[in-house]
Short mmCIF file of C-alpha atoms and ligand atoms in Angstrom, two decimals:
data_model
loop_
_atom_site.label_atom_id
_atom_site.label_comp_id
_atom_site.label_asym_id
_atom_site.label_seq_id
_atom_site.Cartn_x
_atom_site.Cartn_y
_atom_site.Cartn_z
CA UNK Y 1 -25.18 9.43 7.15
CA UNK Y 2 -23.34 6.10 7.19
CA UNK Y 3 -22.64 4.45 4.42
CA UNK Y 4 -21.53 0.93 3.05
CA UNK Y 5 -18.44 0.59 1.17
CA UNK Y 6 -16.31 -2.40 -0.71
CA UNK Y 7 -13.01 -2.77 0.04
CA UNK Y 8 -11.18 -5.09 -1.49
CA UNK Y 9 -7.78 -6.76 -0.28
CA UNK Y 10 -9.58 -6.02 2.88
CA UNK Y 11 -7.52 -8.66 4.61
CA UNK Y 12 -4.31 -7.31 3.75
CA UNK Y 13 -2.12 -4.97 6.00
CA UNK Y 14 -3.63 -1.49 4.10
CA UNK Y 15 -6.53 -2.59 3.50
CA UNK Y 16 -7.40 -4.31 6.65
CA UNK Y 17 -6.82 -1.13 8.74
CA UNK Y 18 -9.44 0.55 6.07
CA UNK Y 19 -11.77 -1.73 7.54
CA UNK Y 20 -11.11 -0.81 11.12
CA UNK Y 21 -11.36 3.13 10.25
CA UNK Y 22 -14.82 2.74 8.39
CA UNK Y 23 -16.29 -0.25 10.70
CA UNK Y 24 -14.48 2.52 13.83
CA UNK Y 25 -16.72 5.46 12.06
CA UNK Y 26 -20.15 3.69 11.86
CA UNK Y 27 -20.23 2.11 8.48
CA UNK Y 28 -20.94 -1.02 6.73
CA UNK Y 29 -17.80 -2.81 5.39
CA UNK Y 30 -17.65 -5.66 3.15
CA UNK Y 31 -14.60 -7.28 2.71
CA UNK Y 32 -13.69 -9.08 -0.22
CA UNK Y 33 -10.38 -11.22 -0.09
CA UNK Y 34 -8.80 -14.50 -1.29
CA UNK Y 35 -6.13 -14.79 1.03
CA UNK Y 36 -3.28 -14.61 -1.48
CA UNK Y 37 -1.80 -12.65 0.35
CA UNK Y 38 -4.12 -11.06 2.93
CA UNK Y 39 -4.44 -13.18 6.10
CA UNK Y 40 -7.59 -13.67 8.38
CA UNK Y 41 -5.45 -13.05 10.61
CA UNK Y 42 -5.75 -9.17 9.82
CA UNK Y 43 -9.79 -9.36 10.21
CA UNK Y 44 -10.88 -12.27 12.90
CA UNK Y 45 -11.38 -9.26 15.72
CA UNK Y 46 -13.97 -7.50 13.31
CA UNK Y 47 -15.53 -11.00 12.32
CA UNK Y 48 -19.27 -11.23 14.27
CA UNK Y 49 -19.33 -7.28 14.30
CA UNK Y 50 -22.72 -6.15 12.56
CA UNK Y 51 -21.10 -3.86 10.95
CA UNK Y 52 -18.91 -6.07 8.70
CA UNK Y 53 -18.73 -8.71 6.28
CA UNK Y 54 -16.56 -10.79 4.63
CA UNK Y 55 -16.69 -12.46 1.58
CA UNK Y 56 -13.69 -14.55 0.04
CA UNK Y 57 -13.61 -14.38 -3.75
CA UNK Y 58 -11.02 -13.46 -6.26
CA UNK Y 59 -11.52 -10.06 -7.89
CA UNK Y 60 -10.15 -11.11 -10.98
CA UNK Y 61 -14.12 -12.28 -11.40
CA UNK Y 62 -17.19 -10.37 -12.02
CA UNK Y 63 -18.40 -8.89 -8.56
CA UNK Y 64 -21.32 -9.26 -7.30
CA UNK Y 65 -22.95 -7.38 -3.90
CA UNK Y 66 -26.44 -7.01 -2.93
CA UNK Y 67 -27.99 -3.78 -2.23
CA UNK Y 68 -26.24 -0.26 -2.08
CA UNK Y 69 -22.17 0.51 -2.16
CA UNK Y 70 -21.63 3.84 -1.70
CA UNK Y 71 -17.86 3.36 -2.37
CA UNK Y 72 -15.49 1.15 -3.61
CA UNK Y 73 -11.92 0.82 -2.46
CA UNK Y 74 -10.05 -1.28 -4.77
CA UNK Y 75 -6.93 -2.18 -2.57
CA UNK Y 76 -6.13 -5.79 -3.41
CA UNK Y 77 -3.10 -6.79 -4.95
CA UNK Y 78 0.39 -8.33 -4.25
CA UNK Y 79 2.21 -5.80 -3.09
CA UNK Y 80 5.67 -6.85 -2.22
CA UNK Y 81 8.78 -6.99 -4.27
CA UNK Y 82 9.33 -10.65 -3.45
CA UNK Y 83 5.22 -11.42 -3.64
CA UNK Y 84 4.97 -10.12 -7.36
CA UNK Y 85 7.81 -11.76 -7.91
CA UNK Y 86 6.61 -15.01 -6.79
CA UNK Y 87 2.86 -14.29 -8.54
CA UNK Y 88 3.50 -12.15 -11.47
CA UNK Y 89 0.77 -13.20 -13.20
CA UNK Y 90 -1.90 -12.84 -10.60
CA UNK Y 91 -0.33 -9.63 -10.34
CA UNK Y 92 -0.50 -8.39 -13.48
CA UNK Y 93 -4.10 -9.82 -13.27
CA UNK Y 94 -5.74 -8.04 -10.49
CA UNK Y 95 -4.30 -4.93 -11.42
CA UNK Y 96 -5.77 -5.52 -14.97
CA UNK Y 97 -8.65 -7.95 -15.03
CA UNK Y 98 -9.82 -6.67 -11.24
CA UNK Y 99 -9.49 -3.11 -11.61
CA UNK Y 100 -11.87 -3.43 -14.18
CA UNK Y 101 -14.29 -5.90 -12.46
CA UNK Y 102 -13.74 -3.10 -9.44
CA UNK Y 103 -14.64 -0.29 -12.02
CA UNK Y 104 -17.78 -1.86 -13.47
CA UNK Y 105 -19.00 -2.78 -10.20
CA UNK Y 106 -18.77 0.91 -9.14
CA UNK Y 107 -20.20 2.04 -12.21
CA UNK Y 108 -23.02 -0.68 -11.82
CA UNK Y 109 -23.72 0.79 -8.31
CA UNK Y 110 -23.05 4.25 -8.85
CA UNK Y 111 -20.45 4.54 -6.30
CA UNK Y 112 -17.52 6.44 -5.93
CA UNK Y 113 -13.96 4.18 -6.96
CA UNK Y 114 -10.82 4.63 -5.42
CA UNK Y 115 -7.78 2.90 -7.16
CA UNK Y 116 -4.49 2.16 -4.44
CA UNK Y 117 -2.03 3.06 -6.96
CA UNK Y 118 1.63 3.19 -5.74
CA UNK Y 119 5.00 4.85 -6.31
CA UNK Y 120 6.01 2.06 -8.59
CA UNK Y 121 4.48 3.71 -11.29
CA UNK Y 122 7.45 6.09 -10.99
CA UNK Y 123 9.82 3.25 -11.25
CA UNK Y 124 13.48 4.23 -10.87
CA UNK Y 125 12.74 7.98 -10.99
CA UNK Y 126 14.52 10.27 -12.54
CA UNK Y 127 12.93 13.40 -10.99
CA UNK Y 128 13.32 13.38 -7.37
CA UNK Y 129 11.16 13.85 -5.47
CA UNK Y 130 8.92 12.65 -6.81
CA UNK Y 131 5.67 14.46 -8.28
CA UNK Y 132 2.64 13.53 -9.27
CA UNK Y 133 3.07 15.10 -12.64
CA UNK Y 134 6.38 12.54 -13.52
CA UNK Y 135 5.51 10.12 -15.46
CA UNK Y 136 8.05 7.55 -14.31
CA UNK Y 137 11.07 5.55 -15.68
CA UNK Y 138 9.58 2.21 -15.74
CA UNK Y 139 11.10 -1.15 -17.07
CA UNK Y 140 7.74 -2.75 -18.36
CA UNK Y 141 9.49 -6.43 -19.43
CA UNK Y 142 11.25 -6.21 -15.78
CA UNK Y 143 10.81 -8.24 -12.62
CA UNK Y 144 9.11 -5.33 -11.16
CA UNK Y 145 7.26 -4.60 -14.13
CA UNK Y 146 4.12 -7.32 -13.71
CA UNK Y 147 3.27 -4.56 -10.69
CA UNK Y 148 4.26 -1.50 -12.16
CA UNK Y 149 2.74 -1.69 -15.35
CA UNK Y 150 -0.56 -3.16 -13.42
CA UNK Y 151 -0.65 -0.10 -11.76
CA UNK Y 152 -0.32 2.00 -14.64
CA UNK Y 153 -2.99 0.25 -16.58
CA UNK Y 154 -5.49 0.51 -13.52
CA UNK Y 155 -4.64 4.21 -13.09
CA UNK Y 156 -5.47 4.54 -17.22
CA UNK Y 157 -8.63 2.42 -16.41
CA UNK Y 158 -9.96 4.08 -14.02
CA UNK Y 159 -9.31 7.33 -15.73
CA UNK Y 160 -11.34 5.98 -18.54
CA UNK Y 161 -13.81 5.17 -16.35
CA UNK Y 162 -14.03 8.55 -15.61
CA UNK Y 163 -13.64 10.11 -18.83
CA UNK Y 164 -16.02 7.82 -20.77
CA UNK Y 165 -18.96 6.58 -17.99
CA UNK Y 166 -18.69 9.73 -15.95
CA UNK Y 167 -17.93 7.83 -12.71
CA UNK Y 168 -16.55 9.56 -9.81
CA UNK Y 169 -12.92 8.30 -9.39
CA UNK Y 170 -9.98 9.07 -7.16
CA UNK Y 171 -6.41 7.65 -7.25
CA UNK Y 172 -3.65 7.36 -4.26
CA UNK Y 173 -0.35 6.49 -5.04
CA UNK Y 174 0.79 4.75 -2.20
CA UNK Y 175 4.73 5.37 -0.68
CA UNK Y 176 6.03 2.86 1.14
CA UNK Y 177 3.82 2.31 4.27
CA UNK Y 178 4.52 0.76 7.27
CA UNK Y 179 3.21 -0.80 10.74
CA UNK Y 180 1.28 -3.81 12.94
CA UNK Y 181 -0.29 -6.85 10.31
CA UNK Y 182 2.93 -6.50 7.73
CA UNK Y 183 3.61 -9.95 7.19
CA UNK Y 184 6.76 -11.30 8.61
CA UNK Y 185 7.89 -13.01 5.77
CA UNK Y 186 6.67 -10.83 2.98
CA UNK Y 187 10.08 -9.84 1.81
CA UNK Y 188 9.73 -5.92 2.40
CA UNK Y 189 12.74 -4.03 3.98
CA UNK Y 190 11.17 -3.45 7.34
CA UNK Y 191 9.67 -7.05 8.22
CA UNK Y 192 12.94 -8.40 7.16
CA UNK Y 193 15.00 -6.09 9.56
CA UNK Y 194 13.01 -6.36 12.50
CA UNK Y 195 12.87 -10.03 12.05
CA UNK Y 196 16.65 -10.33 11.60
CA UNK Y 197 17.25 -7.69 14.49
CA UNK Y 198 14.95 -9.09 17.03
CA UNK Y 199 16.60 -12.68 16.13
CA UNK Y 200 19.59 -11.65 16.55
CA UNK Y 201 20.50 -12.40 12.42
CA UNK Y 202 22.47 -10.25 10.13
CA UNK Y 203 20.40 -7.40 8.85
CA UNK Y 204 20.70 -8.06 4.54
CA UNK Y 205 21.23 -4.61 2.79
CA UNK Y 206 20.42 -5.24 -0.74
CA UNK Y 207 23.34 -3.30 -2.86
CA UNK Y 208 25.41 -0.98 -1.39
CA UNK Y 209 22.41 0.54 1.09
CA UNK Y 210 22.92 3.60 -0.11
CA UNK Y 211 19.30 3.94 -1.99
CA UNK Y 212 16.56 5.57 -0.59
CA UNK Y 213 13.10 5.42 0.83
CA UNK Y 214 10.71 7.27 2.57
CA UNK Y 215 9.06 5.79 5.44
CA UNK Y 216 4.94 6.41 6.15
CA UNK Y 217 2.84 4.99 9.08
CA UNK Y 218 0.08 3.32 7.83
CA UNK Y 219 -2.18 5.42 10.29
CA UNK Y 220 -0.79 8.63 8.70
CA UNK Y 221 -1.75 6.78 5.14
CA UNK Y 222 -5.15 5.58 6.24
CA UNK Y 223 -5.96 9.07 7.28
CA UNK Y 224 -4.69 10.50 3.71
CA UNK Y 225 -7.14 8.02 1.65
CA UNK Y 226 -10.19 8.83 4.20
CA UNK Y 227 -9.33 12.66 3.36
CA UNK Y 228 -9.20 11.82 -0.75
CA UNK Y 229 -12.20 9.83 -0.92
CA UNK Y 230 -13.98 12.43 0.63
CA UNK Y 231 -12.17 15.56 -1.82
CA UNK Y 232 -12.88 16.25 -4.98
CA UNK Y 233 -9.78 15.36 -6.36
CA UNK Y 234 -10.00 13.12 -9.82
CA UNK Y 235 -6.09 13.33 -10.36
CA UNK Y 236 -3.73 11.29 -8.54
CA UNK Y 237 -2.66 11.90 -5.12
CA UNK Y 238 0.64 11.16 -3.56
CA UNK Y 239 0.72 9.81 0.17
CA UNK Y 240 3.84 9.19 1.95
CA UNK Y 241 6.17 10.57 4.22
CA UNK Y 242 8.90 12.47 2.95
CA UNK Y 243 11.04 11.77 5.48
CA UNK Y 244 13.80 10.02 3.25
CA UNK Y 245 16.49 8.01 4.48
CA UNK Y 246 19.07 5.66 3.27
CA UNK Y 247 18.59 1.44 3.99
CA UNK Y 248 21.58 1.86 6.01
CA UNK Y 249 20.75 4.49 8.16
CA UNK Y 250 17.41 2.50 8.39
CA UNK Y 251 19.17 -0.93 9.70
CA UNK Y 252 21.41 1.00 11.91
CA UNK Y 253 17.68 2.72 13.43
CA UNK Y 254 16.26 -0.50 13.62
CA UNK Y 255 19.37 -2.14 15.58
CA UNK Y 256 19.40 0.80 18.15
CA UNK Y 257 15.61 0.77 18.42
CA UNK Y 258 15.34 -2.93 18.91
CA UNK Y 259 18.46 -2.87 20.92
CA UNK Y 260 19.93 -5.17 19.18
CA UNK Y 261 23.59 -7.08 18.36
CA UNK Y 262 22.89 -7.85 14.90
CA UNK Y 263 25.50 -6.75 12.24
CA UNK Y 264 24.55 -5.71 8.96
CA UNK Y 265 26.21 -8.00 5.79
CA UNK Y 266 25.29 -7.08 1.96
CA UNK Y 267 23.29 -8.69 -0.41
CA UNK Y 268 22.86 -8.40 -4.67
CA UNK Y 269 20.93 -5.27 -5.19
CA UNK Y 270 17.59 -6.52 -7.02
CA UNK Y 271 16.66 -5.74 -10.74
CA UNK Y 272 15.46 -2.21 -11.10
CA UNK Y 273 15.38 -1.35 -7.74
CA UNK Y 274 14.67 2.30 -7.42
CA UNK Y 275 17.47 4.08 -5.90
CA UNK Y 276 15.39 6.64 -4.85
CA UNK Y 277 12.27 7.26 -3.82
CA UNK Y 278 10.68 10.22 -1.83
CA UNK Y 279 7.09 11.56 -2.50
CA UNK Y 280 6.54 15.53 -3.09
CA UNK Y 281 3.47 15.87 -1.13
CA UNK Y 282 2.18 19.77 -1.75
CA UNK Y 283 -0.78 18.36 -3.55
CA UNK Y 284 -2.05 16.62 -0.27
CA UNK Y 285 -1.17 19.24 1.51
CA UNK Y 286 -3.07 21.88 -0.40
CA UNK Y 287 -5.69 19.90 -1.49
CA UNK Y 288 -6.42 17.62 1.50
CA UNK Y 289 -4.95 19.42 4.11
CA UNK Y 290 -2.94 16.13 4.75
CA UNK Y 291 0.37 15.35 6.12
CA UNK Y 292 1.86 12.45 8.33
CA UNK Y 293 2.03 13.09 11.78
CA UNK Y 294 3.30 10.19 13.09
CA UNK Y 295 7.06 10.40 13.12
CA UNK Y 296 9.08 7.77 11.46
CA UNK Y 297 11.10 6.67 14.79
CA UNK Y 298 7.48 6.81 16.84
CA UNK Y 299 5.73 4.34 14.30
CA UNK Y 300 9.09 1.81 14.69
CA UNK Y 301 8.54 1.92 18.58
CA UNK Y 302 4.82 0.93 17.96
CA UNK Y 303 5.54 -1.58 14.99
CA UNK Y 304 8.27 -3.76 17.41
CA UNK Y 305 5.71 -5.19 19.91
CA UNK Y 306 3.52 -6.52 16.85
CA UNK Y 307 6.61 -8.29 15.53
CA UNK Y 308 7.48 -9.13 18.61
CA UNK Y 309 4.39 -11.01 19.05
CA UNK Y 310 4.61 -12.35 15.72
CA UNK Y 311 8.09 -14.18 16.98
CA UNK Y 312 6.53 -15.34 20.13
CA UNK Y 313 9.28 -12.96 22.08
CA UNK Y 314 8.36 -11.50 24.77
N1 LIG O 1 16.00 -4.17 1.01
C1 LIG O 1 17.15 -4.51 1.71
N2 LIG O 1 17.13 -5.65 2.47
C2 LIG O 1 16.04 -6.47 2.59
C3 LIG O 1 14.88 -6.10 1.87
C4 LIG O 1 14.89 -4.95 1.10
O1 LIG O 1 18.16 -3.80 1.65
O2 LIG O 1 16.13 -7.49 3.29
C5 LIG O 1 16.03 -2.94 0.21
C6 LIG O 1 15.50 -3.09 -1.22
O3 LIG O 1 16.54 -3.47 -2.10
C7 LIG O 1 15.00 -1.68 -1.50
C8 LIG O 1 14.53 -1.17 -0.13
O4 LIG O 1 15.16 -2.01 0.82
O5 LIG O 1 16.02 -0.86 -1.98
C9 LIG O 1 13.02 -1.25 0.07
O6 LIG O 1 12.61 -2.54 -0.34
P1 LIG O 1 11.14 -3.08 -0.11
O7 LIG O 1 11.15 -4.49 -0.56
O8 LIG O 1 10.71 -2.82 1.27
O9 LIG O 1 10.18 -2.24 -1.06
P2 LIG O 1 10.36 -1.27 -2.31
O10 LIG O 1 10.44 0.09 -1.74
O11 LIG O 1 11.61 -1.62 -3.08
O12 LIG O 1 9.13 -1.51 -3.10
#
């Protein structure tokens, strides 16, 4: 049976290929977005399908639907280093404020509530990698820490939502994800090198490069929070790729791939910036049956074309 489900930050680069899988598999989205940092870019092809609606609101206010939602996938947020920088507190309020308009609108419907968590709530971990039983080394009065700790909340939240009303709740924390609809300028590692490489610019490695991160195709991701929704799985879920590899191994990938002559120069590391970061992923694995299958090198070769749209280069 097909059902009808929420998602909001449906416009952004997760959440608007959530709305191609569900729209792709028969049901009813609705969209919710206010283009703070979601684009309508990331939606116009699905705009005049039956199948889906979009409605431009801020989450941070009580949310209203008509009719049935079977499921609610509360994906909207700044999600960028440089973004939650730049809006800390919207930040810290849609993690806060709209997790728990998100939550009571579930609970009002009776649907099923899944909270896009992240790795940030590991901050700079000290147990590597990372499971979902660490509870994190987190900075709260930090840069970072208008995401992290909205993260944390919302995961306590929704948990509480749980616990207390009863409501049927699942929670993905989210390794860094990849692929077409990033936004050029939005500050992230990989928009910033393939920008920089296909320009022909030096690639900036924040630090010494030497940190870590672990590289997942947002296919491979979309896939994982299709396969949680539908488990049985209250606790959180880590979904990544555990592929790990250092920022300068990545820029040196990224200039081969793109085939390009750009040189790599060194910028100031930022505050807090994990130095690691890989997810253990047995729990998805057992309890999913999940793991990426898209390698990391594959998703770069089909990630180039959309930037190189995005650049108007040919
Ligand atoms: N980074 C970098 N150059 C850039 C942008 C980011 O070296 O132009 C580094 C950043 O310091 C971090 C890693 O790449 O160590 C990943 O950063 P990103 O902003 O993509 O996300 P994060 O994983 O830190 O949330």
């Amino acid at each position: 049976m097909s059902s009808r489900v929420l998602i909001t930050g449906g416009a952004g680069f997760i959440g608007s290929h959530l709305c191609d899988r569900f729209v792709a598999e028969g049901d009813e989205v609705i969209c919710m977005d206010n283009f703070l940092t979601g684009s309508p870019d990331n939606i116009s092809h699905l705009f005049g399908n039956p199948k889906f609606t979009f409605v431009q609101y801020n989450v941070t206010e009580f949310i209203y639907v008509e009719g049935k939602v079977d499921a609610v996938l509360h994906f909207a947020s700044p999600a960028s280093p440089i973004d939650y920088l730049k809006l800390p507190i919207q930040t810290l309020k849609v993690g806060s404020l709209g997790t728990h308009k998100a939550l009571g609108f579930a609970k009002a419907k009776n649907a099923l509530f899944l909270l896009a968590s992240t790795s940030e709530v590991y901050g700079d971990p000290l147990m590597h990698p990372q499971k979902e039983e660490y509870w994190g080394n987190v900075n709260p009065i930090g840069v970072r820490g208008v995401y992290d700790e909205a993260k944390r909340f919302s995961e306590a939240m929704t948990m509480a939502y749980h616990r207390y009303h009863g409501l049927e709740t699942r929670i993905v924390r989210i390794f860094n994800t990849f692929g077409p609809r990033m936004r050029l300028d939005d500050g992230r590692v990989l928009p910033a090198f393939m920008k920089q490489a296909l320009t022909g610019e030096d690639l900036t490695a924040f630090g010494d490069g030497m940190q870590t991160r672990s590289f997942c195709y947002v296919d491979d991701l979309v896939e994982g929070v299709v396969r949680l929704l539908r488990s049985n799985c209250i606790d959180p879920v880590n979904i990544g790729n555990p592929d790990e590899i250092t920022i300068m191994q990545f820029a040196e990938e990224i200039i081969q791939l793109t085939g390009s002559k750009s040189k790599i120069s060194f910028m100031p590391l930022p505050e807090d910036d994990p130095k690691v970061r890989q997810p253990d992923i047995t729990k998805a694995r057992e309890t999913l049956g999940w793991e990426p299958k898209v390698p990391r090198i594959e998703g770069l070769r089909r990630t180039i074309g959309y930037f190189k749209t995005k650049l108007g280069i040919k």
